[in-house]
mmCIF file of C-alpha atoms in Angstrom:
data_model
loop_
_atom_site.group_PDB
_atom_site.id
_atom_site.type_symbol
_atom_site.label_atom_id
_atom_site.label_comp_id
_atom_site.label_asym_id
_atom_site.label_seq_id
_atom_site.Cartn_x
_atom_site.Cartn_y
_atom_site.Cartn_z
ATOM 1 C CA MET A 1 -11.694 41.074 0.666
ATOM 2 C CA VAL A 2 -14.266 40.777 -1.190
ATOM 3 C CA SER A 3 -12.671 39.409 -4.306
ATOM 4 C CA MET A 4 -10.593 36.919 -2.173
ATOM 5 C CA GLN A 5 -13.327 35.784 -0.422
ATOM 6 C CA LEU A 6 -15.141 34.877 -3.633
ATOM 7 C CA ARG A 7 -12.091 33.051 -5.324
ATOM 8 C CA LEU A 8 -11.963 31.168 -1.632
ATOM 9 C CA GLY A 9 -15.603 30.116 -1.781
ATOM 10 C CA GLN A 10 -15.337 29.423 -5.873
ATOM 11 C CA ARG A 11 -12.078 26.867 -5.155
ATOM 12 C CA LEU A 12 -13.643 25.368 -2.403
ATOM 13 C CA ALA A 13 -17.051 24.865 -4.722
ATOM 14 C CA GLN A 14 -15.225 23.573 -6.965
ATOM 15 C CA ARG A 15 -13.317 20.972 -4.849
ATOM 16 C CA ALA A 16 -16.456 19.866 -3.199
ATOM 17 C CA VAL A 17 -17.685 18.826 -6.919
ATOM 18 C CA LEU A 18 -14.409 17.126 -7.764
ATOM 19 C CA VAL A 19 -14.833 14.700 -4.032
ATOM 20 C CA GLN A 20 -18.241 14.501 -4.991
ATOM 21 C CA ARG A 21 -17.254 13.242 -8.838
ATOM 22 C CA ALA A 22 -14.673 10.814 -7.546
ATOM 23 C CA GLU A 23 -17.003 9.441 -4.782
ATOM 24 C CA ILE A 24 -19.170 8.643 -7.413
ATOM 25 C CA LEU A 25 -17.012 7.000 -9.994
ATOM 26 C CA GLU A 26 -15.655 4.618 -7.202
ATOM 27 C CA ALA A 27 -19.205 3.513 -6.146
ATOM 28 C CA THR A 28 -20.627 0.556 -7.119
ATOM 29 C CA GLY A 29 -23.868 0.446 -8.531
ATOM 30 C CA ALA A 30 -25.176 -0.831 -5.287
ATOM 31 C CA ASP A 31 -23.937 1.813 -3.461
ATOM 32 C CA TRP A 32 -24.711 4.262 -5.522
ATOM 33 C CA ALA A 33 -28.333 3.240 -5.748
ATOM 34 C CA GLU A 34 -28.646 3.419 -2.195
ATOM 35 C CA ARG A 35 -27.302 7.125 -1.594
ATOM 36 C CA ILE A 36 -29.850 7.970 -4.217
ATOM 37 C CA ALA A 37 -32.773 6.401 -2.283
ATOM 38 C CA ALA A 38 -31.463 8.110 1.008
ATOM 39 C CA GLU A 39 -30.922 11.459 -0.487
ATOM 40 C CA ALA A 40 -34.702 11.504 -2.091
ATOM 41 C CA GLN A 41 -35.948 10.400 1.415
ATOM 42 C CA ARG A 42 -34.385 13.504 2.540
ATOM 43 C CA ASN A 43 -34.644 15.619 -0.596
ATOM 44 C CA PRO A 44 -38.363 16.792 -1.467
ATOM 45 C CA PHE A 45 -37.399 17.979 -5.191
ATOM 46 C CA LEU A 46 -35.870 14.583 -5.966
ATOM 47 C CA ARG A 47 -38.300 11.258 -7.170
ATOM 48 C CA VAL A 48 -36.475 8.041 -7.585
ATOM 49 C CA ARG A 49 -38.499 5.299 -10.102
ATOM 50 C CA GLN A 50 -37.149 1.443 -9.897
ATOM 51 C CA PRO A 51 -36.635 -0.114 -12.956
ATOM 52 C CA ALA A 52 -39.851 -1.900 -14.113
ATOM 53 C CA THR A 53 -37.617 -4.683 -15.355
ATOM 54 C CA ALA A 54 -34.038 -6.073 -15.195
ATOM 55 C CA ALA A 55 -31.242 -6.488 -18.166
ATOM 56 C CA PRO A 56 -31.081 -10.230 -18.121
ATOM 57 C CA ILE A 57 -27.662 -10.672 -17.609
ATOM 58 C CA PRO A 58 -25.796 -14.084 -19.550
ATOM 59 C CA GLU A 59 -26.264 -17.088 -17.485
ATOM 60 C CA SER A 60 -22.721 -18.110 -17.052
ATOM 61 C CA ALA A 61 -22.287 -15.290 -15.081
ATOM 62 C CA ALA A 62 -25.040 -15.442 -12.994
ATOM 63 C CA LEU A 63 -23.666 -18.241 -10.573
ATOM 64 C CA PRO A 64 -24.793 -18.153 -6.664
ATOM 65 C CA PRO A 65 -22.185 -16.059 -4.600
ATOM 66 C CA ASP A 66 -20.978 -19.176 -2.513
ATOM 67 C CA LEU A 67 -18.040 -17.682 -1.573
ATOM 68 C CA HIS A 68 -19.361 -14.577 -0.162
ATOM 69 C CA ALA A 69 -22.434 -16.589 1.511
ATOM 70 C CA TRP A 70 -19.824 -18.466 3.299
ATOM 71 C CA LEU A 71 -17.749 -16.196 4.545
ATOM 72 C CA GLY A 72 -20.617 -13.885 5.433
ATOM 73 C CA SER A 73 -21.876 -16.763 7.775
ATOM 74 C CA GLN A 74 -18.549 -17.055 9.313
ATOM 75 C CA ILE A 75 -18.360 -13.200 9.922
ATOM 76 C CA ARG A 76 -21.888 -13.329 12.007
ATOM 77 C CA MET A 77 -20.620 -15.664 14.228
ATOM 78 C CA ALA A 78 -16.820 -14.681 14.608
ATOM 79 C CA MET A 79 -17.999 -10.895 14.914
ATOM 80 C CA PRO A 80 -20.805 -9.843 17.673
ATOM 81 C CA ALA A 81 -19.754 -6.702 17.679
ATOM 82 C CA PRO A 82 -21.581 -4.412 15.607
ATOM 83 C CA GLU A 83 -19.050 -1.910 14.353
ATOM 84 C CA ASP A 84 -16.351 -4.767 13.638
ATOM 85 C CA ARG A 85 -18.995 -6.720 11.909
ATOM 86 C CA ALA A 86 -19.956 -3.676 9.604
ATOM 87 C CA LEU A 87 -16.200 -3.343 8.836
ATOM 88 C CA ALA A 88 -15.713 -6.902 8.383
ATOM 89 C CA PHE A 89 -18.610 -6.730 5.630
ATOM 90 C CA ARG A 90 -17.110 -3.723 4.288
ATOM 91 C CA LEU A 91 -14.018 -6.066 3.161
ATOM 92 C CA LEU A 92 -15.920 -8.552 2.155
ATOM 93 C CA GLU A 93 -17.840 -6.775 -0.430
ATOM 94 C CA ALA A 94 -14.138 -5.518 -1.518
ATOM 95 C CA LEU A 95 -13.143 -9.161 -1.927
ATOM 96 C CA GLU A 96 -12.060 -10.983 -5.232
ATOM 97 C CA PRO A 97 -13.325 -13.816 -6.762
ATOM 98 C CA SER A 98 -9.778 -15.251 -6.532
ATOM 99 C CA GLY A 99 -10.217 -14.992 -2.254
ATOM 100 C CA TRP A 100 -7.291 -11.487 -2.341
ATOM 101 C CA LEU A 101 -8.274 -8.304 -0.920
ATOM 102 C CA GLY A 102 -7.775 -6.446 -3.925
ATOM 103 C CA GLN A 103 -8.005 -2.664 -2.601
ATOM 104 C CA PRO A 104 -5.529 -1.186 0.614
ATOM 105 C CA LEU A 105 -7.242 -0.666 3.584
ATOM 106 C CA SER A 106 -6.872 3.062 3.308
ATOM 107 C CA ARG A 107 -9.160 3.064 0.489
ATOM 108 C CA LEU A 108 -11.634 0.718 2.275
ATOM 109 C CA ALA A 109 -11.649 2.444 5.955
ATOM 110 C CA PRO A 110 -10.390 5.678 5.265
ATOM 111 C CA GLY A 111 -9.640 7.105 9.049
ATOM 112 C CA ALA A 112 -9.974 3.771 10.528
ATOM 113 C CA GLU A 113 -6.882 1.947 9.521
ATOM 114 C CA GLU A 114 -5.717 0.408 12.484
ATOM 115 C CA GLN A 115 -9.229 -1.100 13.445
ATOM 116 C CA ALA A 116 -9.526 -2.034 9.839
ATOM 117 C CA ALA A 117 -6.242 -4.076 10.482
ATOM 118 C CA ARG A 118 -7.281 -5.772 13.615
ATOM 119 C CA VAL A 119 -10.919 -6.705 11.291
ATOM 120 C CA LEU A 120 -8.346 -8.217 8.439
ATOM 121 C CA HIS A 121 -6.445 -10.541 10.895
ATOM 122 C CA ARG A 122 -9.416 -11.837 11.662
ATOM 123 C CA LEU A 123 -10.670 -12.795 8.691
ATOM 124 C CA GLN A 124 -7.330 -14.060 7.608
ATOM 125 C CA GLN A 125 -8.149 -16.559 10.622
ATOM 126 C CA MET A 126 -11.219 -17.846 8.507
ATOM 127 C CA GLU A 127 -11.460 -20.704 6.119
ATOM 128 C CA PRO A 128 -10.289 -21.281 3.139
ATOM 129 C CA ALA A 129 -6.931 -20.793 4.414
ATOM 130 C CA GLY A 130 -5.167 -17.978 2.210
ATOM 131 C CA ILE A 131 -8.461 -15.918 2.242
ATOM 132 C CA PHE A 132 -8.188 -11.867 2.465
ATOM 133 C CA ALA A 133 -4.655 -12.427 1.397
ATOM 134 C CA ARG A 134 -3.472 -9.039 -0.036
ATOM 135 C CA ASP A 135 -0.516 -10.380 -2.168
ATOM 136 C CA LEU A 136 0.881 -13.866 -3.187
ATOM 137 C CA ARG A 137 3.385 -13.771 0.181
ATOM 138 C CA GLU A 138 0.928 -12.956 2.363
ATOM 139 C CA CYS A 139 -1.652 -15.661 0.915
ATOM 140 C CA LEU A 140 1.074 -18.620 1.304
ATOM 141 C CA MET A 141 2.297 -17.070 4.417
ATOM 142 C CA LEU A 142 -1.367 -17.815 5.764
ATOM 143 C CA GLN A 143 -1.392 -21.050 4.235
ATOM 144 C CA ALA A 144 1.489 -22.165 5.552
ATOM 145 C CA ARG A 145 0.708 -21.036 8.951
ATOM 146 C CA ASP A 146 -2.594 -22.871 9.290
ATOM 147 C CA ARG A 147 -0.655 -25.825 8.002
ATOM 148 C CA GLY A 148 2.119 -25.644 10.964
ATOM 149 C CA GLN A 149 4.464 -25.357 8.124
ATOM 150 C CA LEU A 150 5.652 -21.743 9.029
ATOM 151 C CA TYR A 151 8.949 -22.867 9.630
ATOM 152 C CA PRO A 152 12.341 -20.530 9.425
ATOM 153 C CA ALA A 153 13.198 -21.964 6.281
ATOM 154 C CA MET A 154 9.711 -21.583 4.968
ATOM 155 C CA ALA A 155 9.320 -18.107 5.742
ATOM 156 C CA ALA A 156 12.809 -17.028 3.968
ATOM 157 C CA VAL A 157 11.710 -18.997 0.840
ATOM 158 C CA LEU A 158 8.472 -16.807 0.886
ATOM 159 C CA ASP A 159 10.090 -13.560 1.647
ATOM 160 C CA ARG A 160 12.444 -14.059 -1.715
ATOM 161 C CA LEU A 161 9.521 -14.938 -4.215
ATOM 162 C CA ASP A 162 11.022 -12.526 -6.546
ATOM 163 C CA CYS A 163 14.106 -13.864 -6.796
ATOM 164 C CA LEU A 164 12.743 -17.687 -6.529
ATOM 165 C CA ALA A 165 10.978 -16.657 -10.039
ATOM 166 C CA SER A 166 13.648 -14.426 -11.645
ATOM 167 C CA ASP A 167 16.833 -16.959 -10.501
ATOM 168 C CA GLY A 168 16.021 -20.172 -9.234
ATOM 169 C CA PRO A 169 16.503 -22.193 -5.845
ATOM 170 C CA ALA A 170 20.010 -22.122 -5.747
ATOM 171 C CA ALA A 171 20.074 -18.354 -5.533
ATOM 172 C CA VAL A 172 17.118 -18.416 -2.714
ATOM 173 C CA ALA A 173 19.445 -20.784 -0.925
ATOM 174 C CA ARG A 174 22.348 -18.587 -1.497
ATOM 175 C CA ALA A 175 20.440 -15.719 -0.301
ATOM 176 C CA ALA A 176 18.960 -17.515 2.849
ATOM 177 C CA GLY A 177 21.734 -19.080 3.941
ATOM 178 C CA LEU A 178 20.096 -22.567 3.326
ATOM 179 C CA GLU A 179 21.186 -25.366 1.851
ATOM 180 C CA GLU A 180 19.445 -25.522 -1.695
ATOM 181 C CA GLN A 181 17.507 -29.138 -0.700
ATOM 182 C CA THR A 182 15.965 -27.592 1.895
ATOM 183 C CA VAL A 183 14.809 -24.706 -0.130
ATOM 184 C CA LEU A 184 13.071 -27.564 -2.586
ATOM 185 C CA ARG A 185 11.491 -29.161 0.098
ATOM 186 C CA CYS A 186 9.674 -26.090 0.854
ATOM 187 C CA LEU A 187 8.925 -25.437 -2.817
ATOM 188 C CA GLU A 188 7.067 -29.046 -2.357
ATOM 189 C CA LEU A 189 4.882 -27.829 0.402
ATOM 190 C CA ILE A 190 4.211 -24.221 -1.895
ATOM 191 C CA ARG A 191 3.183 -26.862 -4.858
ATOM 192 C CA ARG A 192 0.562 -27.821 -2.561
ATOM 193 C CA MET A 193 -0.827 -24.450 -1.573
ATOM 194 C CA ASP A 194 -3.707 -22.678 -3.373
ATOM 195 C CA PRO A 195 -2.236 -19.174 -4.791
ATOM 196 C CA LYS A 196 -6.104 -18.317 -5.420
ATOM 197 C CA PRO A 197 -7.921 -19.894 -2.490
ATOM 198 C CA GLY A 198 -11.496 -18.205 -3.607
ATOM 199 C CA ALA A 199 -11.352 -20.100 -6.630
ATOM 200 C CA ALA A 200 -11.416 -23.051 -5.478
ATOM 201 C CA PHE A 201 -14.181 -22.507 -3.197
ATOM 202 C CA ALA A 202 -16.444 -21.558 -6.053
ATOM 203 C CA PRO A 203 -15.982 -21.001 -10.118
ATOM 204 C CA GLU A 204 -13.823 -17.944 -10.204
ATOM 205 C CA ASP A 205 -16.931 -15.974 -12.246
ATOM 206 C CA ALA A 206 -19.148 -16.468 -9.581
ATOM 207 C CA PRO A 207 -20.733 -12.912 -8.737
ATOM 208 C CA LEU A 208 -19.994 -11.472 -5.269
ATOM 209 C CA ARG A 209 -22.582 -8.393 -5.993
ATOM 210 C CA GLU A 210 -24.687 -7.806 -9.354
ATOM 211 C CA PRO A 211 -22.330 -6.318 -12.515
ATOM 212 C CA ASP A 212 -22.282 -2.547 -13.348
ATOM 213 C CA LEU A 213 -22.077 -3.587 -17.188
ATOM 214 C CA ILE A 214 -22.987 -5.996 -19.373
ATOM 215 C CA ALA A 215 -21.611 -7.395 -22.877
ATOM 216 C CA ARG A 216 -22.927 -9.461 -25.781
ATOM 217 C CA ARG A 217 -22.229 -10.582 -28.365
ATOM 218 C CA THR A 218 -24.698 -9.315 -31.783
ATOM 219 C CA ALA A 219 -24.733 -10.143 -35.190
ATOM 220 C CA SER A 220 -22.660 -6.692 -36.248
ATOM 221 C CA GLY A 221 -19.779 -7.297 -33.366
ATOM 222 C CA TRP A 222 -19.518 -6.927 -29.463
ATOM 223 C CA SER A 223 -21.819 -4.505 -27.389
ATOM 224 C CA VAL A 224 -21.811 -3.379 -24.215
ATOM 225 C CA GLU A 225 -24.784 -1.474 -21.818
ATOM 226 C CA LEU A 226 -25.377 -0.385 -18.364
ATOM 227 C CA ASN A 227 -27.100 -2.767 -15.742
ATOM 228 C CA ARG A 228 -30.477 -1.059 -15.553
ATOM 229 C CA SER A 229 -31.323 -3.327 -13.205
ATOM 230 C CA MET A 230 -29.437 -1.086 -10.212
ATOM 231 C CA LEU A 231 -30.048 1.710 -11.386
ATOM 232 C CA PRO A 232 -33.208 3.908 -10.829
ATOM 233 C CA GLU A 233 -34.235 7.079 -12.707
ATOM 234 C CA VAL A 234 -33.749 10.166 -10.949
ATOM 235 C CA ARG A 235 -35.931 13.077 -11.881
ATOM 236 C CA VAL A 236 -35.956 16.776 -10.083
ATOM 237 C CA THR A 237 -39.332 18.437 -9.720
ATOM 238 C CA PRO A 238 -39.635 22.075 -10.537
ATOM 239 C CA LEU A 239 -38.756 25.170 -7.983
ATOM 240 C CA PRO A 240 -41.363 27.015 -7.075
ATOM 241 C CA ASP A 241 -41.707 30.581 -7.485
ATOM 242 C CA GLY A 242 -40.334 32.892 -4.591
ATOM 243 C CA SER A 243 -38.540 30.212 -2.769
ATOM 244 C CA PRO A 244 -36.509 30.593 -0.124
ATOM 245 C CA ALA A 245 -32.863 30.227 -0.151
ATOM 246 C CA ASP A 246 -32.821 27.157 1.750
ATOM 247 C CA VAL A 247 -34.995 25.546 -0.567
ATOM 248 C CA ARG A 248 -33.356 26.683 -3.531
ATOM 249 C CA GLN A 249 -30.101 25.825 -1.857
ATOM 250 C CA MET A 250 -32.066 22.086 -1.837
ATOM 251 C CA HIS A 251 -33.571 22.134 -5.287
ATOM 252 C CA GLN A 252 -29.877 22.627 -6.651
ATOM 253 C CA GLU A 253 -28.494 19.611 -4.784
ATOM 254 C CA ALA A 254 -31.131 17.898 -6.207
ATOM 255 C CA LEU A 255 -30.367 18.793 -9.723
ATOM 256 C CA SER A 256 -26.377 18.463 -8.628
ATOM 257 C CA LEU A 257 -27.436 14.757 -7.608
ATOM 258 C CA ALA A 258 -29.476 14.049 -11.197
ATOM 259 C CA LYS A 259 -26.389 15.403 -13.239
ATOM 260 C CA ALA A 260 -24.094 13.550 -11.462
ATOM 261 C CA THR A 261 -25.977 10.211 -12.014
ATOM 262 C CA GLY A 262 -25.963 10.890 -15.883
ATOM 263 C CA LEU A 263 -22.068 11.546 -15.627
ATOM 264 C CA ARG A 264 -21.696 8.431 -13.906
ATOM 265 C CA GLY A 265 -23.287 6.517 -16.195
ATOM 266 C CA ARG A 266 -21.979 7.933 -19.123
ATOM 267 C CA THR A 267 -18.385 7.688 -17.725
ATOM 268 C CA LEU A 268 -18.859 3.591 -17.360
ATOM 269 C CA LEU A 269 -20.478 3.034 -20.492
ATOM 270 C CA ALA A 270 -17.478 4.989 -22.544
ATOM 271 C CA VAL A 271 -14.717 3.088 -20.519
ATOM 272 C CA GLY A 272 -16.513 -0.368 -20.724
ATOM 273 C CA ALA A 273 -17.396 0.292 -24.514
ATOM 274 C CA LEU A 274 -13.164 0.920 -24.840
ATOM 275 C CA VAL A 275 -12.300 -2.249 -22.854
ATOM 276 C CA VAL A 276 -14.880 -4.088 -24.857
ATOM 277 C CA GLU A 277 -13.309 -2.833 -28.142
ATOM 278 C CA ARG A 278 -9.695 -3.261 -27.208
ATOM 279 C CA GLN A 279 -10.430 -6.850 -25.702
ATOM 280 C CA ARG A 280 -12.219 -8.282 -27.908
ATOM 281 C CA ALA A 281 -9.912 -11.264 -28.839
ATOM 282 C CA PHE A 282 -10.365 -12.105 -24.990
ATOM 283 C CA LEU A 283 -13.849 -12.452 -25.123
ATOM 284 C CA ASP A 284 -13.888 -14.413 -28.720
ATOM 285 C CA GLU A 285 -10.643 -16.635 -27.378
ATOM 286 C CA GLY A 286 -9.944 -16.186 -23.677
ATOM 287 C CA PRO A 287 -7.236 -14.841 -21.325
ATOM 288 C CA ALA A 288 -4.362 -15.880 -23.919
ATOM 289 C CA ALA A 289 -5.667 -13.605 -26.069
ATOM 290 C CA LEU A 290 -5.983 -10.699 -23.830
ATOM 291 C CA VAL A 291 -3.561 -7.399 -24.909
ATOM 292 C CA ALA A 292 -2.044 -4.859 -23.131
ATOM 293 C CA LEU A 293 -4.130 -1.954 -22.108
ATOM 294 C CA GLY A 294 -2.725 0.980 -20.195
ATOM 295 C CA ILE A 295 -4.416 3.351 -18.123
ATOM 296 C CA GLY A 296 -3.508 6.095 -19.521
ATOM 297 C CA GLU A 297 -3.692 4.784 -23.336
ATOM 298 C CA ALA A 298 -7.440 4.599 -22.082
ATOM 299 C CA ALA A 299 -7.297 8.040 -20.861
ATOM 300 C CA ASP A 300 -5.878 9.453 -23.794
ATOM 301 C CA ALA A 301 -8.495 7.229 -26.119
ATOM 302 C CA LEU A 302 -11.270 8.689 -24.058
ATOM 303 C CA ALA A 303 -9.810 12.354 -23.140
ATOM 304 C CA LEU A 304 -10.455 11.989 -19.614
ATOM 305 C CA HIS A 305 -7.737 12.076 -16.730
ATOM 306 C CA PRO A 306 -5.827 9.261 -15.863
ATOM 307 C CA SER A 307 -7.235 9.186 -12.224
ATOM 308 C CA THR A 308 -10.558 9.306 -13.702
ATOM 309 C CA ILE A 309 -10.133 5.814 -15.733
ATOM 310 C CA SER A 310 -8.857 4.748 -12.596
ATOM 311 C CA ARG A 311 -11.155 5.559 -10.314
ATOM 312 C CA THR A 312 -14.015 4.479 -12.647
ATOM 313 C CA VAL A 313 -12.456 0.752 -12.876
ATOM 314 C CA THR A 314 -11.594 0.204 -9.101
ATOM 315 C CA GLY A 315 -14.423 -2.429 -7.846
ATOM 316 C CA LEU A 316 -16.450 -2.431 -12.041
ATOM 317 C CA LEU A 317 -17.841 -5.647 -12.738
ATOM 318 C CA MET A 318 -18.744 -6.253 -16.136
ATOM 319 C CA ALA A 319 -20.908 -9.670 -16.702
ATOM 320 C CA THR A 320 -19.923 -11.542 -20.338
ATOM 321 C CA PRO A 321 -20.589 -14.962 -21.608
ATOM 322 C CA ARG A 322 -17.053 -16.013 -20.278
ATOM 323 C CA GLY A 323 -18.838 -14.680 -16.683
ATOM 324 C CA LEU A 324 -18.174 -11.990 -14.539
ATOM 325 C CA VAL A 325 -15.046 -9.931 -15.121
ATOM 326 C CA ALA A 326 -13.046 -7.340 -13.105
ATOM 327 C CA VAL A 327 -12.773 -4.377 -15.434
ATOM 328 C CA ARG A 328 -9.678 -3.446 -14.113
ATOM 329 C CA ASP A 329 -8.067 -7.308 -14.682
ATOM 330 C CA LEU A 330 -8.540 -6.453 -18.326
ATOM 331 C CA PHE A 331 -5.936 -3.512 -17.826
ATOM 332 C CA SER A 332 -2.237 -4.625 -17.766
ATOM 333 C CA ALA A 333 1.435 -3.212 -18.927
ATOM 334 C CA ARG A 334 3.198 -3.996 -22.178
ATOM 335 C CA LEU A 335 5.710 -6.665 -21.589
ATOM 336 C CA ALA A 336 8.745 -4.546 -22.600
ATOM 337 C CA GLU A 337 10.361 -7.352 -24.751
ATOM 338 C CA GLY A 338 9.122 -6.280 -28.258
ATOM 339 C CA THR A 339 6.186 -8.875 -27.813
ATOM 340 C CA GLY A 340 3.599 -6.516 -29.757
ATOM 341 C CA ALA A 341 0.386 -5.957 -27.556
ATOM 342 C CA LEU A 342 0.875 -9.160 -25.226
ATOM 343 C CA SER A 343 -0.200 -8.713 -21.938
ATOM 344 C CA ALA A 344 1.221 -9.713 -18.690
ATOM 345 C CA PRO A 345 -1.978 -12.088 -17.621
ATOM 346 C CA ALA A 346 -1.970 -13.332 -21.370
ATOM 347 C CA LEU A 347 1.765 -14.215 -20.912
ATOM 348 C CA GLN A 348 0.777 -16.527 -17.716
ATOM 349 C CA ALA A 349 -2.235 -17.981 -19.447
ATOM 350 C CA LEU A 350 0.273 -18.971 -22.205
ATOM 351 C CA ILE A 351 2.680 -20.638 -19.944
ATOM 352 C CA ARG A 352 -0.078 -22.423 -18.382
ATOM 353 C CA GLU A 353 -1.365 -23.758 -21.574
ATOM 354 C CA THR A 354 2.241 -24.921 -22.245
ATOM 355 C CA ILE A 355 2.608 -26.258 -19.021
ATOM 356 C CA ALA A 356 -0.745 -28.284 -19.082
ATOM 357 C CA ALA A 357 0.467 -30.197 -22.324
ATOM 358 C CA GLU A 358 4.062 -31.164 -20.764
ATOM 359 C CA SER A 359 4.866 -34.641 -20.263
ATOM 360 C CA ALA A 360 4.692 -35.791 -16.411
ATOM 361 C CA GLN A 361 7.660 -37.877 -16.653
ATOM 362 C CA ALA A 362 9.555 -34.732 -18.563
ATOM 363 C CA PRO A 363 8.415 -31.668 -17.462
ATOM 364 C CA LEU A 364 9.620 -28.119 -19.507
ATOM 365 C CA GLU A 365 12.136 -26.487 -18.141
ATOM 366 C CA ASP A 366 11.987 -22.336 -18.294
ATOM 367 C CA GLY A 367 14.431 -22.259 -21.585
ATOM 368 C CA ASP A 368 11.939 -25.253 -23.042
ATOM 369 C CA ILE A 369 8.925 -23.001 -22.356
ATOM 370 C CA VAL A 370 10.523 -20.331 -23.939
ATOM 371 C CA GLU A 371 11.443 -22.346 -27.250
ATOM 372 C CA ALA A 372 7.783 -23.482 -27.045
ATOM 373 C CA LEU A 373 6.344 -19.729 -26.903
ATOM 374 C CA ALA A 374 8.918 -18.564 -29.989
ATOM 375 C CA ARG A 375 7.506 -21.230 -32.161
ATOM 376 C CA ARG A 376 4.240 -19.254 -31.622
ATOM 377 C CA GLY A 377 5.573 -15.977 -32.939
ATOM 378 C CA ILE A 378 6.149 -15.010 -29.219
ATOM 379 C CA HIS A 379 9.935 -13.936 -27.869
ATOM 380 C CA VAL A 380 10.333 -13.365 -24.417
ATOM 381 C CA ALA A 381 13.601 -14.097 -22.061
ATOM 382 C CA ARG A 382 13.840 -17.376 -19.763
ATOM 383 C CA ARG A 383 13.740 -14.499 -16.515
ATOM 384 C CA THR A 384 10.611 -13.306 -17.878
ATOM 385 C CA VAL A 385 9.360 -16.916 -18.212
ATOM 386 C CA ALA A 386 10.496 -17.810 -14.717
ATOM 387 C CA LYS A 387 8.894 -14.498 -13.369
ATOM 388 C CA HIS A 388 5.224 -15.024 -14.676
ATOM 389 C CA ARG A 389 5.217 -19.118 -14.280
ATOM 390 C CA THR A 390 5.675 -18.090 -10.313
ATOM 391 C CA LEU A 391 3.264 -15.199 -10.721
ATOM 392 C CA ALA A 392 0.654 -18.040 -12.435
ATOM 393 C CA GLY A 393 1.509 -20.056 -9.350
ATOM 394 C CA LEU A 394 3.214 -22.636 -11.129
ATOM 395 C CA PRO A 395 6.345 -24.429 -9.563
ATOM 396 C CA PRO A 396 9.824 -24.948 -11.647
ATOM 397 C CA ALA A 397 10.130 -28.361 -13.331
ATOM 398 C CA ALA A 398 12.672 -29.647 -10.942
ATOM 399 C CA VAL A 399 9.514 -29.379 -8.220
ATOM 400 C CA ARG A 400 6.698 -30.567 -10.854
ATOM 401 C CA ARG A 401 9.262 -33.580 -11.570
ATOM 402 C CA ARG A 402 9.581 -34.421 -8.153
ATOM 403 C CA ALA A 403 7.473 -37.009 -6.025
ATOM 404 C CA ALA A 404 5.685 -35.945 -3.171
ATOM 405 C CA PRO A 405 7.901 -36.037 0.062
ATOM 406 C CA SER A 406 7.388 -39.281 2.637
ATOM 407 C CA GLY A 407 9.324 -37.438 5.401
ATOM 408 C CA SER A 408 8.148 -35.450 8.178
ATOM 409 C CA GLU A 409 8.966 -31.462 6.686
ATOM 410 C CA ALA A 410 9.196 -30.334 10.189
ATOM 411 C CA VAL A 411 12.271 -32.816 10.888
ATOM 412 C CA ALA A 412 13.829 -31.927 7.902
ATOM 413 C CA PHE A 413 13.519 -28.104 8.586
ATOM 414 C CA GLY A 414 14.810 -28.948 12.268
ATOM 415 C CA ARG A 415 12.710 -25.900 13.513
ATOM 416 C CA GLN A 416 9.411 -25.412 15.256
ATOM 417 C CA PRO A 417 6.988 -23.151 13.060
ATOM 418 C CA LEU A 418 6.844 -19.459 13.415
ATOM 419 C CA PRO A 419 3.688 -16.957 14.040
ATOM 420 C CA LEU A 420 2.331 -15.133 10.835
ATOM 421 C CA GLY A 421 4.205 -11.532 11.261
ATOM 422 C CA GLY A 422 5.803 -9.395 8.993
ATOM 423 C CA ARG A 423 3.487 -7.717 6.415
ATOM 424 C CA ASN A 424 0.224 -8.835 8.131
#
């Protein structure tokens, strides 16, 4: 019985350590500093000293958080209830520069998903339209509703974005039971929408908070360091001899927290250094040079578990001369078409570049884009180009060629707008 209780106690202690490590890695620098400060108020063995100087951040990444401030003012006016307001600001902290909510509600508000869903619904009614969307469909749905254009036909097209990307308007028309001309009219309206409403409000590199890591170009290459401006120094005072059990327990907790702080810093720095090493071309040349990098690949290189890498990069921000970058955005799957290290974001950037150089009178079909990429040594299928063109928020050539409609879309669709429902 004693042995069984001992093993059970050891397992519970080990599980508590694992849970603490997961929380540490998922916390932002500001959250972790706040937690340390709170523990120091409770634990007399902890000594916390704030950094004397802050590490200078590349100028291009130090832009004012206009989007954050704008939405914060709306939240304070629209949500007087303290519980809803606190939850709204928690969701706001998770907002990506694009204006999308990048984490699920189950992670952001564990145990309070229903309340979070109600708060999110109110946040999605704020300006700019499409803000706090969780995917492309929801973002466009929100904008269509805001403009009074969420007709049954529009909803049917937005529900079939994957089909639109891979097979074109005709296939969507057949699947939805619509005329192809109606689908094209929907696409004309979609073309006027913004798939990244946050980016339109302020530059994409406007930081919503202080970065965790700072990448710099040096004479010998690229280097990465922790942002010391958010990392207080943690010290543990000695334990007096003959201390009672509860005091020894408090001292052990202080040692554990100090050790956890060091572990967090080393893990963040190791992951940041690996990403900077693998994505040097991106830092030098831009998004079109972003190479494929998987979570598992990084885990193997650092001898860590994939879940550790995943937790570490969640919400991790890095300041670079190109602006503030979400480290998770530097991870992407390899395109399975024999294209080497080409990543999906790089392909989308190349498609944007190709379309940006096209003639307005003769826009490039997807097949033309395939040929243009092939001349640059990048061989992908037409279906792949169509898919990633849509993911990049770029309409097909037929829509880019057409002039803006002159008639009333409501008359053309012949229906009243629908309320936004489904996945919201």
